[in-house]
Every structure is written in C-alpha cells, then in structure tokens.
Tab-separated table of C-alpha atoms in Angstrom:
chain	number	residue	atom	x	y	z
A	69	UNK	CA	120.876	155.638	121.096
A	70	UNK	CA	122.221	152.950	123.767
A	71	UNK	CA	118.595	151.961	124.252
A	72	UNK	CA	115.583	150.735	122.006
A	73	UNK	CA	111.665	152.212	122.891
A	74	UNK	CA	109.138	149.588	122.405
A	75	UNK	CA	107.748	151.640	119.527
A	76	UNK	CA	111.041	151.756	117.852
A	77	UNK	CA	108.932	150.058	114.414
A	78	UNK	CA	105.916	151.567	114.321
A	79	UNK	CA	104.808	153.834	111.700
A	80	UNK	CA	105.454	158.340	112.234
A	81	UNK	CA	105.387	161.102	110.560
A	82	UNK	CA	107.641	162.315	112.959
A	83	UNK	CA	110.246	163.347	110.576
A	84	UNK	CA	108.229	165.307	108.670
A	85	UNK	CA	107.663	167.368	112.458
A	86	UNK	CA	111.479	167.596	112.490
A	87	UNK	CA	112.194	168.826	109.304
A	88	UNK	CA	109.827	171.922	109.602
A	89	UNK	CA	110.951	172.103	113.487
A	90	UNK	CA	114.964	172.262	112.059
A	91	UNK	CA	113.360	175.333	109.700
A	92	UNK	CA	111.543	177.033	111.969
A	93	UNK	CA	113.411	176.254	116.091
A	94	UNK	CA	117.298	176.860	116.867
A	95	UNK	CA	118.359	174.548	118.765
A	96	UNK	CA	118.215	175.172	122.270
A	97	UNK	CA	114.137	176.090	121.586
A	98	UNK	CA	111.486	174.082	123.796
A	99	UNK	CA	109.289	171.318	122.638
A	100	UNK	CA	106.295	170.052	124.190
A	101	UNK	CA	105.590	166.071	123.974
A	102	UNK	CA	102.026	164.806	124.615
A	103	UNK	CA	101.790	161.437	125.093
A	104	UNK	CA	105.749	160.702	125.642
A	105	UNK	CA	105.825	157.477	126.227
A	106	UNK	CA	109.192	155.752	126.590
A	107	UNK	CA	110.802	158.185	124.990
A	108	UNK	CA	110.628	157.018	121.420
A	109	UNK	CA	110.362	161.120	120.123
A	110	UNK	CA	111.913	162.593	123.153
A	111	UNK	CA	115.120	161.446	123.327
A	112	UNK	CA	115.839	162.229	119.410
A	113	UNK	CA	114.850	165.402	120.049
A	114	UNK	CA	116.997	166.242	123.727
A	115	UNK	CA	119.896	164.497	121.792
A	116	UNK	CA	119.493	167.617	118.954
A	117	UNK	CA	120.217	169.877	121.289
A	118	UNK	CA	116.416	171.183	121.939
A	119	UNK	CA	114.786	171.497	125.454
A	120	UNK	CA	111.562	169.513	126.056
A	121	UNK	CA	108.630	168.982	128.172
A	122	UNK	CA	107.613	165.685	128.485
A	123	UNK	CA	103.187	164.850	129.129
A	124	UNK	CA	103.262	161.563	130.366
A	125	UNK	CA	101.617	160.171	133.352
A	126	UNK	CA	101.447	155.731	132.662
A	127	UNK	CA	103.857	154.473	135.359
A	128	UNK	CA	104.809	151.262	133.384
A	129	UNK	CA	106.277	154.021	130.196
A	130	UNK	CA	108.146	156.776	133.063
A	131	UNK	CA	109.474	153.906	135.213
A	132	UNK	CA	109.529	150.324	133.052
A	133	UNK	CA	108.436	146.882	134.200
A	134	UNK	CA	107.980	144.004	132.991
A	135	UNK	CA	105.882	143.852	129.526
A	136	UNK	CA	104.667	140.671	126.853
A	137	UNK	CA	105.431	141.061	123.875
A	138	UNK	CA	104.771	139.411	120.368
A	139	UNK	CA	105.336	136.046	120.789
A	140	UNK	CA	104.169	135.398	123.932
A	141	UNK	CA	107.663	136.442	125.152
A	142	UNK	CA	107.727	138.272	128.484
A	143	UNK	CA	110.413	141.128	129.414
A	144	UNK	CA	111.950	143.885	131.108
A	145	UNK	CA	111.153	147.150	129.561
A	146	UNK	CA	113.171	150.428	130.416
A	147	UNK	CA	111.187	153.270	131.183
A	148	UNK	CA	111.744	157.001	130.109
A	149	UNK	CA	113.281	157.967	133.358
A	150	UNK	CA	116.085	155.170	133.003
A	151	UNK	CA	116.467	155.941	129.295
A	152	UNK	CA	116.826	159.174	129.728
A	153	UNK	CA	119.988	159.042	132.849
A	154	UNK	CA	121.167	156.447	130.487
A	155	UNK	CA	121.825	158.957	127.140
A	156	UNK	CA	122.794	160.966	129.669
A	157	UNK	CA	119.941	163.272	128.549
A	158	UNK	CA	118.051	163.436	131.637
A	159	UNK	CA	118.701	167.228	132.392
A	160	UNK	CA	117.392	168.213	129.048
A	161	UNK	CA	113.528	166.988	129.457
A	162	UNK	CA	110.705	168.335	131.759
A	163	UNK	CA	108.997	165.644	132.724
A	164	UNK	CA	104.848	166.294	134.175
A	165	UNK	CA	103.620	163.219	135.253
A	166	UNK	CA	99.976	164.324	134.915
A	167	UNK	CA	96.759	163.472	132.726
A	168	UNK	CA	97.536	166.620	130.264
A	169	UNK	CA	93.826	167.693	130.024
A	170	UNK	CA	94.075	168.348	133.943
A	171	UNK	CA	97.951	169.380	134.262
A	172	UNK	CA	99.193	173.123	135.376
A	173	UNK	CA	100.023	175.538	133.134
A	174	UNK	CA	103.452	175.030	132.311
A	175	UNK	CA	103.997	179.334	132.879
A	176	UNK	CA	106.163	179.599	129.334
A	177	UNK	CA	105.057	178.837	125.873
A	178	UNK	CA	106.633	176.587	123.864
A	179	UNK	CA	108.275	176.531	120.486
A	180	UNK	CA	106.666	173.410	119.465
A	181	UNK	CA	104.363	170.804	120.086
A	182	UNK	CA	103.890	167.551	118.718
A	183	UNK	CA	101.692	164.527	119.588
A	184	UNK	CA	101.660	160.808	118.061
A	185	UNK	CA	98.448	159.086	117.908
A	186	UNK	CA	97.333	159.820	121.961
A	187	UNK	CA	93.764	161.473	121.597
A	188	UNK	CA	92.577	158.410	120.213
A	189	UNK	CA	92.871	156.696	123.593
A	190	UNK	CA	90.230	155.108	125.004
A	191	UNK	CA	91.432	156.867	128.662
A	192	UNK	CA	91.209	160.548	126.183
A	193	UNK	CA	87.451	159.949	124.987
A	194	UNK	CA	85.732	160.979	127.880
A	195	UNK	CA	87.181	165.119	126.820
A	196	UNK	CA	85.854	166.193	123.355
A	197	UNK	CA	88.692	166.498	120.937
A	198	UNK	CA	88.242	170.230	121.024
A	199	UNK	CA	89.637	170.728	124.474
A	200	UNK	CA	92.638	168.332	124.012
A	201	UNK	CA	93.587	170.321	120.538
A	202	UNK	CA	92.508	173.643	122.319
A	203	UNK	CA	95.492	172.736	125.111
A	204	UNK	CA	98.165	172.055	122.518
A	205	UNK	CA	97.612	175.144	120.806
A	206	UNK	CA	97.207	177.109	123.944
A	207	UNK	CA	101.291	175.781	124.911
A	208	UNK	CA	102.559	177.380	120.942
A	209	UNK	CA	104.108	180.749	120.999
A	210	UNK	CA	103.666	182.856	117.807
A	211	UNK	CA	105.667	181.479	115.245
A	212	UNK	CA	105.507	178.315	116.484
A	213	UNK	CA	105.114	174.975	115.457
A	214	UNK	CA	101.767	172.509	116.376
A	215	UNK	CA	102.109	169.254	114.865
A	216	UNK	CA	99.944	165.447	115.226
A	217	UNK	CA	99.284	162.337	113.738
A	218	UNK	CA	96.429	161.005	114.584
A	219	UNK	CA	94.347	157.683	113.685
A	220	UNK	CA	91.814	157.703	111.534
A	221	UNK	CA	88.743	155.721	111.077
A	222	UNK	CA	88.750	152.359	109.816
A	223	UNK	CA	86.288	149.979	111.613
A	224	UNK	CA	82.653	151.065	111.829
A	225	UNK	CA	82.855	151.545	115.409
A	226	UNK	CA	85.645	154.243	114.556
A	227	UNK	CA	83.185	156.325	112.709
A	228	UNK	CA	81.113	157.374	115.961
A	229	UNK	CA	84.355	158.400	118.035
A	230	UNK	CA	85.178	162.147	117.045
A	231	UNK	CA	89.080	161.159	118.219
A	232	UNK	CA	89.508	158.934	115.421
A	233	UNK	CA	89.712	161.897	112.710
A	234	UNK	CA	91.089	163.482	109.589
A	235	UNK	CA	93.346	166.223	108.359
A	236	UNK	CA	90.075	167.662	106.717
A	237	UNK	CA	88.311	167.483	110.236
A	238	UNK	CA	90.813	168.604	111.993
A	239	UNK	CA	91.323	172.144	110.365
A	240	UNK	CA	87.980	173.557	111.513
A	241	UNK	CA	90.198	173.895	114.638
A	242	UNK	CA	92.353	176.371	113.311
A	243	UNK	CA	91.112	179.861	112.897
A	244	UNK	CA	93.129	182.861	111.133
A	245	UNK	CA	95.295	182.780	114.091
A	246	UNK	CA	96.717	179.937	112.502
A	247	UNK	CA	98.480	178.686	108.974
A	248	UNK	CA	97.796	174.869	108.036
A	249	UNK	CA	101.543	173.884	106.873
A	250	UNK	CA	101.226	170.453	105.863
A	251	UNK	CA	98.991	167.567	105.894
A	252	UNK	CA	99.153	163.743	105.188
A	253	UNK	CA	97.515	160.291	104.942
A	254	UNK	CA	98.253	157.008	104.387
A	255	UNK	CA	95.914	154.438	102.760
A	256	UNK	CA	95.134	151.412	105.220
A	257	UNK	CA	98.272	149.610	106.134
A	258	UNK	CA	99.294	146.532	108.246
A	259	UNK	CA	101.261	147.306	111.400
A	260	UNK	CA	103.331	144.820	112.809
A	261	UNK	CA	103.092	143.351	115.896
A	262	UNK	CA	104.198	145.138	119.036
A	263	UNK	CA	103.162	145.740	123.247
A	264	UNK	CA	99.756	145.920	123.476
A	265	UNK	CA	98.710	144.883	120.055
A	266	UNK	CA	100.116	141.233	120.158
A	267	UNK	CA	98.911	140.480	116.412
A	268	UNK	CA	99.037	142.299	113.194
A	269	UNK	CA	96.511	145.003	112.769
A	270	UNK	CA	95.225	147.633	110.361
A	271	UNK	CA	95.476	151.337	110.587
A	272	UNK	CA	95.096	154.930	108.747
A	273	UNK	CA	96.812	157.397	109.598
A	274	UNK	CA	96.986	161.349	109.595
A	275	UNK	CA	99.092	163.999	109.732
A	276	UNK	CA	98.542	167.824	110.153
A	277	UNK	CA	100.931	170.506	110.806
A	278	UNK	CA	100.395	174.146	111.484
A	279	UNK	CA	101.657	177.243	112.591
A	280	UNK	CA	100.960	180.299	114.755
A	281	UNK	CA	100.661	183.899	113.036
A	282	UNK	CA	103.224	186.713	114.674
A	283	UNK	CA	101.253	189.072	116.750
C-alpha cells in the first residue's frame, strides 16, 4: 500500500479473520466492514480481490483532515475516500455513510462480516449489544463468515457497560443456527500511542469467530 491508516500499529486479530475468510470466500465474494475507518482492513481486503461494503459514517475517517497525534505533532490525515482512488481500489468498496444500527438494508447478504473493536464506542452504548450483533448476523449468508474483536473489561467502570465483553459472553448470541469457529484473548497489554489516545494505555482484547449453518 502507497498509503499508511492511522491504525497501521495497533493490535488485530484480523489475520486470523483472513485466514478462515481465504478457507471459506473465493475471491470475488463480498465482505461487510463495520466500523471502516480509514481503511486500515478495507483496503487489504479490495486489494485480494474481494468486494466490500464499507459502514462508516465519521467525516474526519471517509474524507481526512487535519489530526494530533502523539507528540503533540499536528497533521494531514488521508481519508478512506482518497486512499481508496489512490490504490486505485475505489471501484471495489461500497461505501454507506450511515450510523449502521439505523442504515438500509443493504438488499444482498454478504459472505462475511467482520468488525474491530466499534461496539465499544461510547456513540454505540446507547443500542444494547444485542441489536448491533443481531445486524451483523442478519448481513451473513449461510455458510458464511461473522467475525469481531472486541474490548474487554479492564477498569471498573468497564464492568457495568455490556459493550465491553468476552468471547464467553458473547456466544449466548449464537443459537444452533450458528457454529462458534474460533475464539481468542489476550492478557492486558500496553498499546502504544496513537490519534485519539495521545499516551500509552492498557487493553484486553477478544476475538470470536463463527459461522452460519447451510439451510
């Protein structure tokens, strides 16, 4: 990639989502992306060849502007839009610039879906995690692939927001129509510095990935 996302260094278990995605989705198969961002996950995945629908509805991440970072250094960040023309992967994403709890039905299911770390957003809190996991899996055709990593409690405060959750919590969500694949955590770690956490901080951090039964 020409360009660098803002998130470039932060912790995923995003490749974990691509290897059972490469198992399970030919390229050319559709992938939904909750939370996109600048385009840290979708352009990796539009460069492989698959098709994807892009959730994302902060101006700053679709169009850039100016951003601090650690340091105290101010700069120009490029948005997904301008990344995207720039790969010269713009016709390959769907992007719905809408809250994703309130956005249209897209009118096709997807092969995939994959979010990193969104419900826990403050702006998310006022929807119980139910609805925003009910969505995702609403978007998954059968055979498909639902995958998220998700925070999960550290501070005390954390304890009394349902977003903040864990791979055990999390699979009361998924009834017979579904088959738990995979699921990880990590022990507390130190993140480094980035936009909109200008010091080092501690997280946990979850992973669960599932798929739909045939009909």
């Amino acid at each position: 990639m020409q360009t660098q996302s803002l998130w470039e260094h932060t912790l995923t278990f995003f490749p974990q989502f691509l290897a059972a995605l490469k198992e399970r989705v030919a390229p050319e198969g559709t992938v939904a992306i909750i939370g996109a961002a600048d385009g840290r996950l979708v352009l990796p995945l539009a460069a492989a060849g698959y098709r994807v629908v892009a959730f994302e509805r902060d101006p700053q991440a679709l169009h850039g502007g100016e951003v601090r970072l650690p340091g105290e250094v101010d700069a120009h960040a490029m948005g997904l839009i301008d990344r995207l023309k720039l790969e010269e992967l713009y016709d390959r994403v769907r992007l719905v610039d809408q809250d994703f709890l309130d956005a249209e039905p897209l009118g096709t299911l997807c092969d995939a879906v994959w979010t990193s770390c969104s419900w826990h957003c403050s702006a998310n809190h006022h929807r119980p995690l139910a609805e925003f996991i009910a969505r995702m899996q609403l978007l998954v055709r059968p055979n498909g692939l639902f995958g998220a990593e998700f925070m999960m409690p550290i501070d005390q405060r954390h304890h009394s927001i349902e977003h903040y959750t864990s791979p055990e919590r999390l699979s009361r969500y998924f009834t017979s129509a579904w088959t738990i694949l995979l699921t990880l955590r990590t022990g507390e770690f130190t993140e480094r510095a980035h936009v909109g956490r200008l010091e080092n901080h501690t997280h946990r951090m979850g992973l669960l990935l599932a798929a739909r039964t045939p009909r």
